[in-house]
Short mmCIF file of C-alpha atoms in Angstrom, two decimals:
data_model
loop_
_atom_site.label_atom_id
_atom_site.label_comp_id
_atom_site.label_asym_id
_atom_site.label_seq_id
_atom_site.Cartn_x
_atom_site.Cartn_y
_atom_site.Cartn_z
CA UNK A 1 0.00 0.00 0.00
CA UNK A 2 1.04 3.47 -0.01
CA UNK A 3 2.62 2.93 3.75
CA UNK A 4 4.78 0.51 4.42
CA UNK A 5 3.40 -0.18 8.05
CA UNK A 6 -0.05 -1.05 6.72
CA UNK A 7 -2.63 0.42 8.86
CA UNK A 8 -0.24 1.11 11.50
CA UNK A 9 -0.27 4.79 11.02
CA UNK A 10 -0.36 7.75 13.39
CA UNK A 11 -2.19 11.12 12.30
CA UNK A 12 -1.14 14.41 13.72
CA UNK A 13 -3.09 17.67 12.24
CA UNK A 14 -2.39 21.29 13.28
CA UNK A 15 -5.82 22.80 13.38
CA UNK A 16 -4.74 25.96 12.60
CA UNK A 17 -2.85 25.84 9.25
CA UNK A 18 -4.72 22.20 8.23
CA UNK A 19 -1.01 20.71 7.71
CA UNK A 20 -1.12 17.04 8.77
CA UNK A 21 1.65 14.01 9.49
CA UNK A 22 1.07 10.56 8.79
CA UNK A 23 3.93 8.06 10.16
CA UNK A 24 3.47 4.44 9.67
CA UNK A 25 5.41 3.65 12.75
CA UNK A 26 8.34 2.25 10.94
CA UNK A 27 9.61 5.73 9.29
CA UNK A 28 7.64 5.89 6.55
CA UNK A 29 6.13 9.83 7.32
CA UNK A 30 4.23 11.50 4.57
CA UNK A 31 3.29 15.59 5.03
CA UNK A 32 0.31 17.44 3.52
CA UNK A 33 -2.82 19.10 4.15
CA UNK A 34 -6.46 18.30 5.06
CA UNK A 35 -9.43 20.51 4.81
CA UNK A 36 -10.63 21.20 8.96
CA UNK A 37 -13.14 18.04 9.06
CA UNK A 38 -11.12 15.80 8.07
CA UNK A 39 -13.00 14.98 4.68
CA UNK A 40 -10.49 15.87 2.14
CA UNK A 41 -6.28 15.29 2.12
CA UNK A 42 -3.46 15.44 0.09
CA UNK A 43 -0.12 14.09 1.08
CA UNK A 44 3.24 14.35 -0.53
CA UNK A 45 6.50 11.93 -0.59
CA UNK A 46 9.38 13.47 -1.56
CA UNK A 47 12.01 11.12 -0.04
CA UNK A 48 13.69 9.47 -2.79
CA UNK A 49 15.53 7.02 -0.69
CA UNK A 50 12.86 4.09 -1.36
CA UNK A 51 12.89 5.38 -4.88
CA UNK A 52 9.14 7.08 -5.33
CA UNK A 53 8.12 9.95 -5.24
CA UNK A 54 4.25 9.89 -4.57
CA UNK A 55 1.10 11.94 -4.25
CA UNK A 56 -2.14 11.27 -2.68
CA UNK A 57 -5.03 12.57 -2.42
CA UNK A 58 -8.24 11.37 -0.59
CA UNK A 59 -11.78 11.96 0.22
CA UNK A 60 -13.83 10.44 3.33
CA UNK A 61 -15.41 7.30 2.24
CA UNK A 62 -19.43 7.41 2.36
CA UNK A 63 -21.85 4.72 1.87
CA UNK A 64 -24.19 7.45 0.08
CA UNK A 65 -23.00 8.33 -3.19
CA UNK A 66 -24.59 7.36 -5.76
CA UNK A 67 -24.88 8.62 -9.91
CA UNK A 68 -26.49 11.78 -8.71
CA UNK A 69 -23.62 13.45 -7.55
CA UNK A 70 -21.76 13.82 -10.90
CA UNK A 71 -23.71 17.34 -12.79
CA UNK A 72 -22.80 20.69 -12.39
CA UNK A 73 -20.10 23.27 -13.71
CA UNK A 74 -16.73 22.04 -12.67
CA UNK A 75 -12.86 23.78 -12.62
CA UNK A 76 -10.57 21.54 -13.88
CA UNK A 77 -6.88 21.14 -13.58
CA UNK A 78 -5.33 18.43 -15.92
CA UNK A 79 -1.38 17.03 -15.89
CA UNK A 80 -0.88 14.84 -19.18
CA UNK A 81 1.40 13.66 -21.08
CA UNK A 82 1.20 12.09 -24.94
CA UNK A 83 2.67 8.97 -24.69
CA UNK A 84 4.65 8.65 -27.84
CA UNK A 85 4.98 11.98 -27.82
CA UNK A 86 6.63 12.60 -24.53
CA UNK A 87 4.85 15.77 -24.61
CA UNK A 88 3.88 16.91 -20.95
CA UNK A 89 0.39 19.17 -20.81
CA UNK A 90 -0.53 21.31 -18.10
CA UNK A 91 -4.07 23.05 -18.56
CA UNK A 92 -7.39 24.04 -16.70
CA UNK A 93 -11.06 23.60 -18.32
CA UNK A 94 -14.06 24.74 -17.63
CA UNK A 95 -17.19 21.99 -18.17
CA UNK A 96 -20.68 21.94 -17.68
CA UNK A 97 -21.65 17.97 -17.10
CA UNK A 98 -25.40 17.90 -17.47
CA UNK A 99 -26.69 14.46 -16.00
CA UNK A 100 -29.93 13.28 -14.94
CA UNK A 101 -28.45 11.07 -12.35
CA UNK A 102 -28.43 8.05 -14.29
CA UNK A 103 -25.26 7.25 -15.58
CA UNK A 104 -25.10 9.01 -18.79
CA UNK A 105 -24.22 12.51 -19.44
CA UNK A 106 -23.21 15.24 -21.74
CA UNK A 107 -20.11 17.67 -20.95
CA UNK A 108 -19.92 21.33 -22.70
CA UNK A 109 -16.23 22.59 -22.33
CA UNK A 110 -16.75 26.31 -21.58
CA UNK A 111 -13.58 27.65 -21.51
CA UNK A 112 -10.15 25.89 -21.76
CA UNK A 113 -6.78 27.50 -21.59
CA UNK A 114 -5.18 25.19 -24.57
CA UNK A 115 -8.63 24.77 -26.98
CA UNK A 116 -11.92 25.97 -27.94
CA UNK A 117 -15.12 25.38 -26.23
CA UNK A 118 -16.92 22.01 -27.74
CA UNK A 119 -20.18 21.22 -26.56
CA UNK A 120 -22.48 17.61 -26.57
CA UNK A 121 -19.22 15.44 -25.67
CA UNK A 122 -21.11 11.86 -24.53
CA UNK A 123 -19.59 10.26 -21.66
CA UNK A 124 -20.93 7.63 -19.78
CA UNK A 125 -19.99 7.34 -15.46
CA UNK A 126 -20.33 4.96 -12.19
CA UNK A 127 -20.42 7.00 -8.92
CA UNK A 128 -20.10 3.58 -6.65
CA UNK A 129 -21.45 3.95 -3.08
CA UNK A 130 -17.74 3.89 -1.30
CA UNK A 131 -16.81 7.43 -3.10
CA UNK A 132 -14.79 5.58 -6.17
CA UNK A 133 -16.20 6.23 -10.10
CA UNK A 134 -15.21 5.79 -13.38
CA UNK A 135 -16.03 7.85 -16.54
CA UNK A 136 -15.82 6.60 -19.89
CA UNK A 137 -15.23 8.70 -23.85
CA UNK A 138 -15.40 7.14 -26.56
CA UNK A 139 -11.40 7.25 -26.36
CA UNK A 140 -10.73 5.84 -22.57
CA UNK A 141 -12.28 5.14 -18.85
CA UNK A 142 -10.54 6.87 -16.54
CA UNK A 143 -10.79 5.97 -12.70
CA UNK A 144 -11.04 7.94 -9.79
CA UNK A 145 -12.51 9.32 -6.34
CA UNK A 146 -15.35 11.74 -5.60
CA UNK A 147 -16.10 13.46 -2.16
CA UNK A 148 -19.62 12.07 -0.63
CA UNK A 149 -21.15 16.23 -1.99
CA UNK A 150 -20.02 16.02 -5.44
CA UNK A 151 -17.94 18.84 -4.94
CA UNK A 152 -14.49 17.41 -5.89
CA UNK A 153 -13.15 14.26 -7.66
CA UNK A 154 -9.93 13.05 -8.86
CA UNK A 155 -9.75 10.88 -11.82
CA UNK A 156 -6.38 9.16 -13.25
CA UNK A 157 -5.68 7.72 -16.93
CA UNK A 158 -2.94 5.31 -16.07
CA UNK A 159 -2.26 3.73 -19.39
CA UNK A 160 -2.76 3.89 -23.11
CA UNK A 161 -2.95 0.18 -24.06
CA UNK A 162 -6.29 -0.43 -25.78
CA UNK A 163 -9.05 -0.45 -25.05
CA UNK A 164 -7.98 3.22 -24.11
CA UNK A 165 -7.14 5.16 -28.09
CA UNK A 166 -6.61 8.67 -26.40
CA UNK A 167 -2.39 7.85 -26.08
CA UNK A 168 -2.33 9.70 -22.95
CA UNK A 169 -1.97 9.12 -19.38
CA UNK A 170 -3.49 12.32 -16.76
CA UNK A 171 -4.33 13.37 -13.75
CA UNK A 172 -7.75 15.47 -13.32
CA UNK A 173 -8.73 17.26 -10.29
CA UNK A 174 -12.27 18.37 -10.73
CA UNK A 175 -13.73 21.32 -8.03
CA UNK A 176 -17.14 22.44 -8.29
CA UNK A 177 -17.40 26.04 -7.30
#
């Protein structure tokens, strides 16, 4: 797992600034921040001694998501990279998912700092009851997190072997504002 000690772990947070330490007991310590309630975290490895460098980011798992939660205008950051490229992609987006809660969808792409704004992209999603979802384009499913309001997800395109044709791998964080 992402600790060596398993579930081992210690959590200190400083309620003032929202940092946070997470030591598995064994000296595996990880640093970041949480939002105040404890819903929402990001931690950061940079200690190359066990050679990786990680990030990871977390929401509080809830038993009551469900398809619902996906709709709404989200920000976007995405990191890619082309894969035979090698070309590495920083942008934001702007989209407008409009859902009925079923699993299917349409996304508008307001505004995006690399393109221009396309509208009636199909997608089809699974918002699963522990706060993990998938979305799928016609080029990829991508897999992910979502916080238990919809508010924020994560999603991660880990590999360009087919089925997935988009030859990309990336790293969206979604916030709904």
């Amino acid at each position: 797992g992402y600790f060596a000690g398993g579930d081992n772990l210690t959590f200190t947070q400083n309620p003032v600034d929202c940092t946070i330490t997470v030591n598995d007991g064994i000296g595996d310590v990880k640093h970041g921040l949480a939002t105040a309630d404890g819903s929402m975290y990001v931690l950061i490895d940079t200690d190359n001694t066990n050679v990786l460098l990680s990030l990871a980011i977390g929401v509080r798992k809830s038993n009551t998501n469900d398809n619902t939660l996906f709709s709404g205008i989200y920000r976007l950051g995405v990191f890619a990279e082309e894969t035979q490229l090698a070309t590495k992609t920083i942008f934001s987006r702007e989209v407008k998912i409009s859902s009925a809660g079923d699993g299917t969808a349409t996304a508008d792409v307001i505004r995006d700092s690399l393109s221009p704004p396309a509208s009636g992209i199909p997608l089809t999603y699974v918002v699963n009851g522990d706060g993990t979802f998938s979305v799928t384009t016609d080029t990829a499913t991508d897999y992910g997190i979502v916080s238990a309001t919809g508010d924020f997800f994560m999603l991660v395109d880990a590999t360009n072997n087919p089925p997935d044709t988009d030859d990309s791998i990336m790293l969206v964080a979604g916030i709904r504002p």
